[in-house]
Amino acid sequence: MPHRAGPIGPDCRAVPLADAVALAGFLDLVPDPRGVRGRRYRLSALVSAAAASVLAGARSLTAITEWIGDVPAWACRVLGFPTDPLSGTVAVPHPHTLRRLLVQLDGDALDRAIGAFLTARATPAGPGLRAIAVDGKALRGSRTPVTGHVTLLAPMDHAGHVLAQRQVADKSNEIPAFRPLLDSPDLTVTVITADALHTQHAHGTYLRERGAHYIAQVKVNHPGLFDRVHRLPWREITLTTTTTPGPTTAWRSGG
């Protein structure tokens, strides 16, 4: 049986509804793994409510479902939960309903939807190149006794806006996730920085095709390339400034 939302309250300042409702508009990119029969709640309502609960401080699935059950009824309406036409009450899902959906969701499709949302809400860059750093981090709390931690790769601009994210596949590294990660953000008039791991010919070709500038690090664990870079006539190279965007490469060597 569905739970019933709490009474309507005049104030809900702790509920980050604006971001959650805006996210719901991008969740059509996520395929619904549930069967057509028996769907009581829209996928966008369930996932955006889960996102709102996390933004409000929930740190576990139990806390997420408790938050959804405790918020005022008007907040549930805004998030897209159905309203009984006779009583006006709002039905919210049983914890198992939300748990099953979150387990079945396509993680890459969800990442693309969240990335599109984050890109759309990012503050427009000012004049000049927009700097974007690509880096991977282990997800805290994701390690279990039988599995390693989950690693996410994400691009972030220097204003602190995360533009997308993608999970690094188990038994792999960040290299295969680099290009799919950057397919969504607009890379024109940007300069991309990343770890030396991503100093790859294929990455450079991809970034040039996307109209991006990039800085590639070269370390001594690539001795052939490291030696070729050091042999370049650096003293004869003149740094210039141009107002016409165009793909360029900058090399930085390091020990």
Short mmCIF file of N, CA and C in Angstrom, two decimals, residues 75-166:
data_model
loop_
_atom_site.label_atom_id
_atom_site.label_comp_id
_atom_site.label_asym_id
_atom_site.label_seq_id
_atom_site.Cartn_x
_atom_site.Cartn_y
_atom_site.Cartn_z
N ALA A 75 4.51 19.78 -1.40
CA ALA A 75 5.82 19.52 -2.00
C ALA A 75 5.77 18.26 -2.86
N CYS A 76 5.04 17.24 -2.40
CA CYS A 76 4.91 16.02 -3.19
C CYS A 76 4.16 16.30 -4.49
N ARG A 77 3.16 17.19 -4.43
CA ARG A 77 2.45 17.55 -5.66
C ARG A 77 3.39 18.21 -6.66
N VAL A 78 4.21 19.12 -6.15
CA VAL A 78 5.17 19.81 -7.02
C VAL A 78 6.13 18.82 -7.66
N LEU A 79 6.53 17.80 -6.91
CA LEU A 79 7.46 16.81 -7.43
C LEU A 79 6.81 15.86 -8.43
N GLY A 80 5.47 15.83 -8.47
CA GLY A 80 4.79 15.03 -9.49
C GLY A 80 4.10 13.78 -8.99
N PHE A 81 3.90 13.64 -7.68
CA PHE A 81 3.20 12.48 -7.17
C PHE A 81 1.69 12.66 -7.36
N PRO A 82 0.96 11.57 -7.59
CA PRO A 82 -0.47 11.68 -7.90
C PRO A 82 -1.31 12.12 -6.69
N THR A 83 -2.37 12.87 -6.98
CA THR A 83 -3.29 13.35 -5.96
C THR A 83 -4.64 12.67 -6.11
N ASP A 84 -5.19 12.21 -4.99
CA ASP A 84 -6.52 11.61 -5.01
C ASP A 84 -7.54 12.71 -5.33
N PRO A 85 -8.34 12.56 -6.40
CA PRO A 85 -9.27 13.64 -6.78
C PRO A 85 -10.38 13.89 -5.77
N LEU A 86 -10.68 12.91 -4.92
CA LEU A 86 -11.77 13.06 -3.96
C LEU A 86 -11.28 13.62 -2.62
N SER A 87 -10.23 13.01 -2.09
CA SER A 87 -9.76 13.43 -0.76
C SER A 87 -8.70 14.51 -0.82
N GLY A 88 -8.02 14.64 -1.97
CA GLY A 88 -6.94 15.62 -2.08
C GLY A 88 -5.64 15.17 -1.46
N THR A 89 -5.60 13.95 -0.92
CA THR A 89 -4.36 13.44 -0.34
C THR A 89 -3.39 13.02 -1.45
N VAL A 90 -2.12 13.03 -1.11
CA VAL A 90 -1.07 12.69 -2.07
C VAL A 90 -0.44 11.36 -1.66
N ALA A 91 -0.45 10.39 -2.56
CA ALA A 91 0.16 9.10 -2.29
C ALA A 91 1.65 9.15 -2.61
N VAL A 92 2.47 8.66 -1.69
CA VAL A 92 3.91 8.57 -1.93
C VAL A 92 4.32 7.11 -1.89
N PRO A 93 5.39 6.74 -2.52
CA PRO A 93 5.72 5.33 -2.71
C PRO A 93 6.19 4.63 -1.44
N HIS A 94 5.96 3.33 -1.40
CA HIS A 94 6.54 2.49 -0.37
C HIS A 94 8.05 2.46 -0.58
N PRO A 95 8.84 2.35 0.47
CA PRO A 95 10.30 2.32 0.31
C PRO A 95 10.78 1.27 -0.68
N HIS A 96 10.12 0.10 -0.71
CA HIS A 96 10.57 -0.95 -1.63
C HIS A 96 10.36 -0.54 -3.09
N THR A 97 9.34 0.26 -3.36
CA THR A 97 9.10 0.72 -4.73
C THR A 97 10.27 1.56 -5.22
N LEU A 98 10.71 2.49 -4.39
CA LEU A 98 11.83 3.36 -4.76
C LEU A 98 13.12 2.55 -4.84
N ARG A 99 13.31 1.64 -3.90
CA ARG A 99 14.52 0.82 -3.89
C ARG A 99 14.65 0.01 -5.18
N ARG A 100 13.56 -0.64 -5.58
CA ARG A 100 13.61 -1.46 -6.80
C ARG A 100 13.92 -0.62 -8.03
N LEU A 101 13.33 0.57 -8.11
CA LEU A 101 13.58 1.42 -9.27
C LEU A 101 15.04 1.87 -9.32
N LEU A 102 15.58 2.33 -8.20
CA LEU A 102 16.95 2.84 -8.20
C LEU A 102 17.95 1.75 -8.54
N VAL A 103 17.68 0.52 -8.11
CA VAL A 103 18.58 -0.59 -8.42
C VAL A 103 18.56 -0.90 -9.91
N GLN A 104 17.40 -0.74 -10.56
CA GLN A 104 17.25 -1.14 -11.96
C GLN A 104 17.62 -0.04 -12.96
N LEU A 105 17.77 1.18 -12.51
CA LEU A 105 18.03 2.29 -13.44
C LEU A 105 19.32 2.09 -14.22
N ASP A 106 19.32 2.56 -15.46
CA ASP A 106 20.53 2.59 -16.28
C ASP A 106 21.41 3.73 -15.77
N GLY A 107 22.53 3.37 -15.13
CA GLY A 107 23.39 4.39 -14.52
C GLY A 107 23.95 5.37 -15.52
N ASP A 108 24.36 4.90 -16.71
CA ASP A 108 24.93 5.81 -17.72
C ASP A 108 23.87 6.78 -18.23
N ALA A 109 22.64 6.29 -18.44
CA ALA A 109 21.56 7.17 -18.91
C ALA A 109 21.24 8.21 -17.84
N LEU A 110 21.24 7.80 -16.58
CA LEU A 110 20.99 8.76 -15.49
C LEU A 110 22.11 9.79 -15.42
N ASP A 111 23.35 9.35 -15.61
CA ASP A 111 24.47 10.30 -15.62
C ASP A 111 24.33 11.31 -16.75
N ARG A 112 23.89 10.85 -17.93
CA ARG A 112 23.73 11.78 -19.05
C ARG A 112 22.64 12.81 -18.75
N ALA A 113 21.54 12.35 -18.15
CA ALA A 113 20.46 13.27 -17.82
C ALA A 113 20.91 14.29 -16.78
N ILE A 114 21.61 13.84 -15.75
CA ILE A 114 22.10 14.76 -14.72
C ILE A 114 23.13 15.70 -15.31
N GLY A 115 23.99 15.18 -16.21
CA GLY A 115 24.98 16.04 -16.85
C GLY A 115 24.34 17.13 -17.69
N ALA A 116 23.28 16.79 -18.43
CA ALA A 116 22.57 17.80 -19.22
C ALA A 116 21.95 18.86 -18.31
N PHE A 117 21.40 18.41 -17.18
CA PHE A 117 20.81 19.34 -16.21
C PHE A 117 21.88 20.27 -15.63
N LEU A 118 23.03 19.70 -15.23
CA LEU A 118 24.09 20.51 -14.64
C LEU A 118 24.66 21.50 -15.64
N THR A 119 24.81 21.07 -16.89
CA THR A 119 25.32 21.97 -17.93
C THR A 119 24.35 23.12 -18.16
N ALA A 120 23.04 22.83 -18.17
CA ALA A 120 22.05 23.87 -18.43
C ALA A 120 21.99 24.89 -17.30
N ARG A 121 22.25 24.48 -16.06
CA ARG A 121 22.12 25.40 -14.94
C ARG A 121 23.44 26.11 -14.60
N ALA A 122 24.53 25.73 -15.27
CA ALA A 122 25.82 26.36 -14.99
C ALA A 122 25.80 27.83 -15.41
N THR A 123 26.50 28.65 -14.65
CA THR A 123 26.59 30.08 -14.97
C THR A 123 27.33 30.27 -16.27
N PRO A 124 26.80 31.06 -17.21
CA PRO A 124 27.52 31.29 -18.47
C PRO A 124 28.92 31.83 -18.22
N ALA A 125 29.86 31.33 -19.00
CA ALA A 125 31.24 31.78 -18.85
C ALA A 125 31.40 33.20 -19.37
N GLY A 126 32.37 33.91 -18.82
CA GLY A 126 32.67 35.26 -19.26
C GLY A 126 33.50 35.23 -20.54
N PRO A 127 34.05 36.36 -20.93
CA PRO A 127 34.87 36.41 -22.14
C PRO A 127 36.13 35.57 -21.98
N GLY A 128 36.64 35.06 -23.07
CA GLY A 128 37.84 34.24 -23.03
C GLY A 128 37.49 32.77 -22.92
N LEU A 129 38.54 31.95 -22.81
CA LEU A 129 38.34 30.51 -22.74
C LEU A 129 37.78 30.09 -21.39
N ARG A 130 36.93 29.11 -21.42
CA ARG A 130 36.38 28.54 -20.19
C ARG A 130 37.23 27.34 -19.82
N ALA A 131 37.79 27.33 -18.62
CA ALA A 131 38.65 26.24 -18.17
C ALA A 131 37.82 25.12 -17.57
N ILE A 132 38.06 23.90 -18.02
CA ILE A 132 37.36 22.72 -17.52
C ILE A 132 38.39 21.66 -17.15
N ALA A 133 38.33 21.18 -15.92
CA ALA A 133 39.24 20.13 -15.45
C ALA A 133 38.50 18.80 -15.38
N VAL A 134 39.11 17.75 -15.91
CA VAL A 134 38.54 16.41 -15.87
C VAL A 134 39.32 15.59 -14.86
N ASP A 135 38.60 14.98 -13.92
CA ASP A 135 39.29 14.20 -12.88
C ASP A 135 38.36 13.10 -12.39
N GLY A 136 38.95 12.06 -11.86
CA GLY A 136 38.19 10.94 -11.31
C GLY A 136 38.37 10.85 -9.81
N LYS A 137 37.30 10.47 -9.12
CA LYS A 137 37.34 10.34 -7.67
C LYS A 137 36.58 9.08 -7.26
N ALA A 138 37.08 8.44 -6.20
CA ALA A 138 36.37 7.29 -5.62
C ALA A 138 35.17 7.80 -4.84
N LEU A 139 34.04 7.14 -4.98
CA LEU A 139 32.81 7.53 -4.32
C LEU A 139 32.85 7.03 -2.88
N ARG A 140 32.85 7.96 -1.95
CA ARG A 140 32.95 7.59 -0.54
C ARG A 140 31.78 6.72 -0.11
N GLY A 141 32.09 5.67 0.62
CA GLY A 141 31.06 4.77 1.11
C GLY A 141 30.61 3.71 0.13
N SER A 142 31.24 3.66 -1.07
CA SER A 142 30.79 2.70 -2.08
C SER A 142 31.49 1.35 -1.98
N ARG A 143 32.56 1.27 -1.20
CA ARG A 143 33.26 -0.01 -1.07
C ARG A 143 32.46 -0.95 -0.17
N THR A 144 32.41 -2.21 -0.55
CA THR A 144 31.74 -3.24 0.25
C THR A 144 32.73 -4.36 0.53
N PRO A 145 32.39 -5.29 1.40
CA PRO A 145 33.32 -6.41 1.67
C PRO A 145 33.64 -7.25 0.44
N VAL A 146 32.79 -7.21 -0.58
CA VAL A 146 33.00 -8.06 -1.76
C VAL A 146 33.29 -7.26 -3.03
N THR A 147 33.17 -5.94 -2.99
CA THR A 147 33.42 -5.13 -4.19
C THR A 147 34.30 -3.94 -3.83
N GLY A 148 35.02 -3.45 -4.81
CA GLY A 148 35.83 -2.25 -4.62
C GLY A 148 34.97 -1.00 -4.70
N HIS A 149 35.61 0.14 -4.47
CA HIS A 149 34.86 1.38 -4.51
C HIS A 149 34.46 1.74 -5.95
N VAL A 150 33.42 2.54 -6.07
CA VAL A 150 32.96 3.04 -7.36
C VAL A 150 33.73 4.32 -7.67
N THR A 151 34.25 4.42 -8.90
CA THR A 151 34.98 5.61 -9.33
C THR A 151 34.16 6.37 -10.35
N LEU A 152 34.01 7.67 -10.13
CA LEU A 152 33.29 8.54 -11.05
C LEU A 152 34.27 9.50 -11.71
N LEU A 153 34.10 9.70 -13.01
CA LEU A 153 34.89 10.68 -13.76
C LEU A 153 33.98 11.87 -14.07
N ALA A 154 34.48 13.07 -13.83
CA ALA A 154 33.62 14.25 -14.00
C ALA A 154 34.44 15.44 -14.51
N PRO A 155 33.83 16.29 -15.35
CA PRO A 155 34.44 17.57 -15.72
C PRO A 155 33.86 18.69 -14.84
N MET A 156 34.73 19.57 -14.36
CA MET A 156 34.29 20.70 -13.53
C MET A 156 34.94 21.97 -14.04
N ASP A 157 34.12 23.03 -14.18
CA ASP A 157 34.73 24.30 -14.57
C ASP A 157 35.31 24.98 -13.35
N HIS A 158 36.04 26.05 -13.57
CA HIS A 158 36.76 26.68 -12.46
C HIS A 158 35.88 27.54 -11.58
N ALA A 159 34.58 27.59 -11.92
CA ALA A 159 33.61 28.23 -11.02
C ALA A 159 33.00 27.22 -10.06
N GLY A 160 33.43 25.94 -10.18
CA GLY A 160 32.93 24.91 -9.28
C GLY A 160 31.71 24.17 -9.77
N HIS A 161 31.34 24.33 -11.05
CA HIS A 161 30.16 23.65 -11.59
C HIS A 161 30.57 22.30 -12.18
N VAL A 162 29.99 21.22 -11.67
CA VAL A 162 30.17 19.90 -12.27
C VAL A 162 29.24 19.81 -13.47
N LEU A 163 29.80 19.48 -14.64
CA LEU A 163 29.04 19.53 -15.89
C LEU A 163 28.49 18.17 -16.32
N ALA A 164 29.05 17.10 -15.81
CA ALA A 164 28.60 15.75 -16.16
C ALA A 164 29.32 14.78 -15.23
N GLN A 165 28.96 13.51 -15.32
CA GLN A 165 29.71 12.49 -14.60
C GLN A 165 29.48 11.16 -15.28
N ARG A 166 30.41 10.25 -15.10
CA ARG A 166 30.29 8.92 -15.68
C ARG A 166 31.05 7.94 -14.81
#
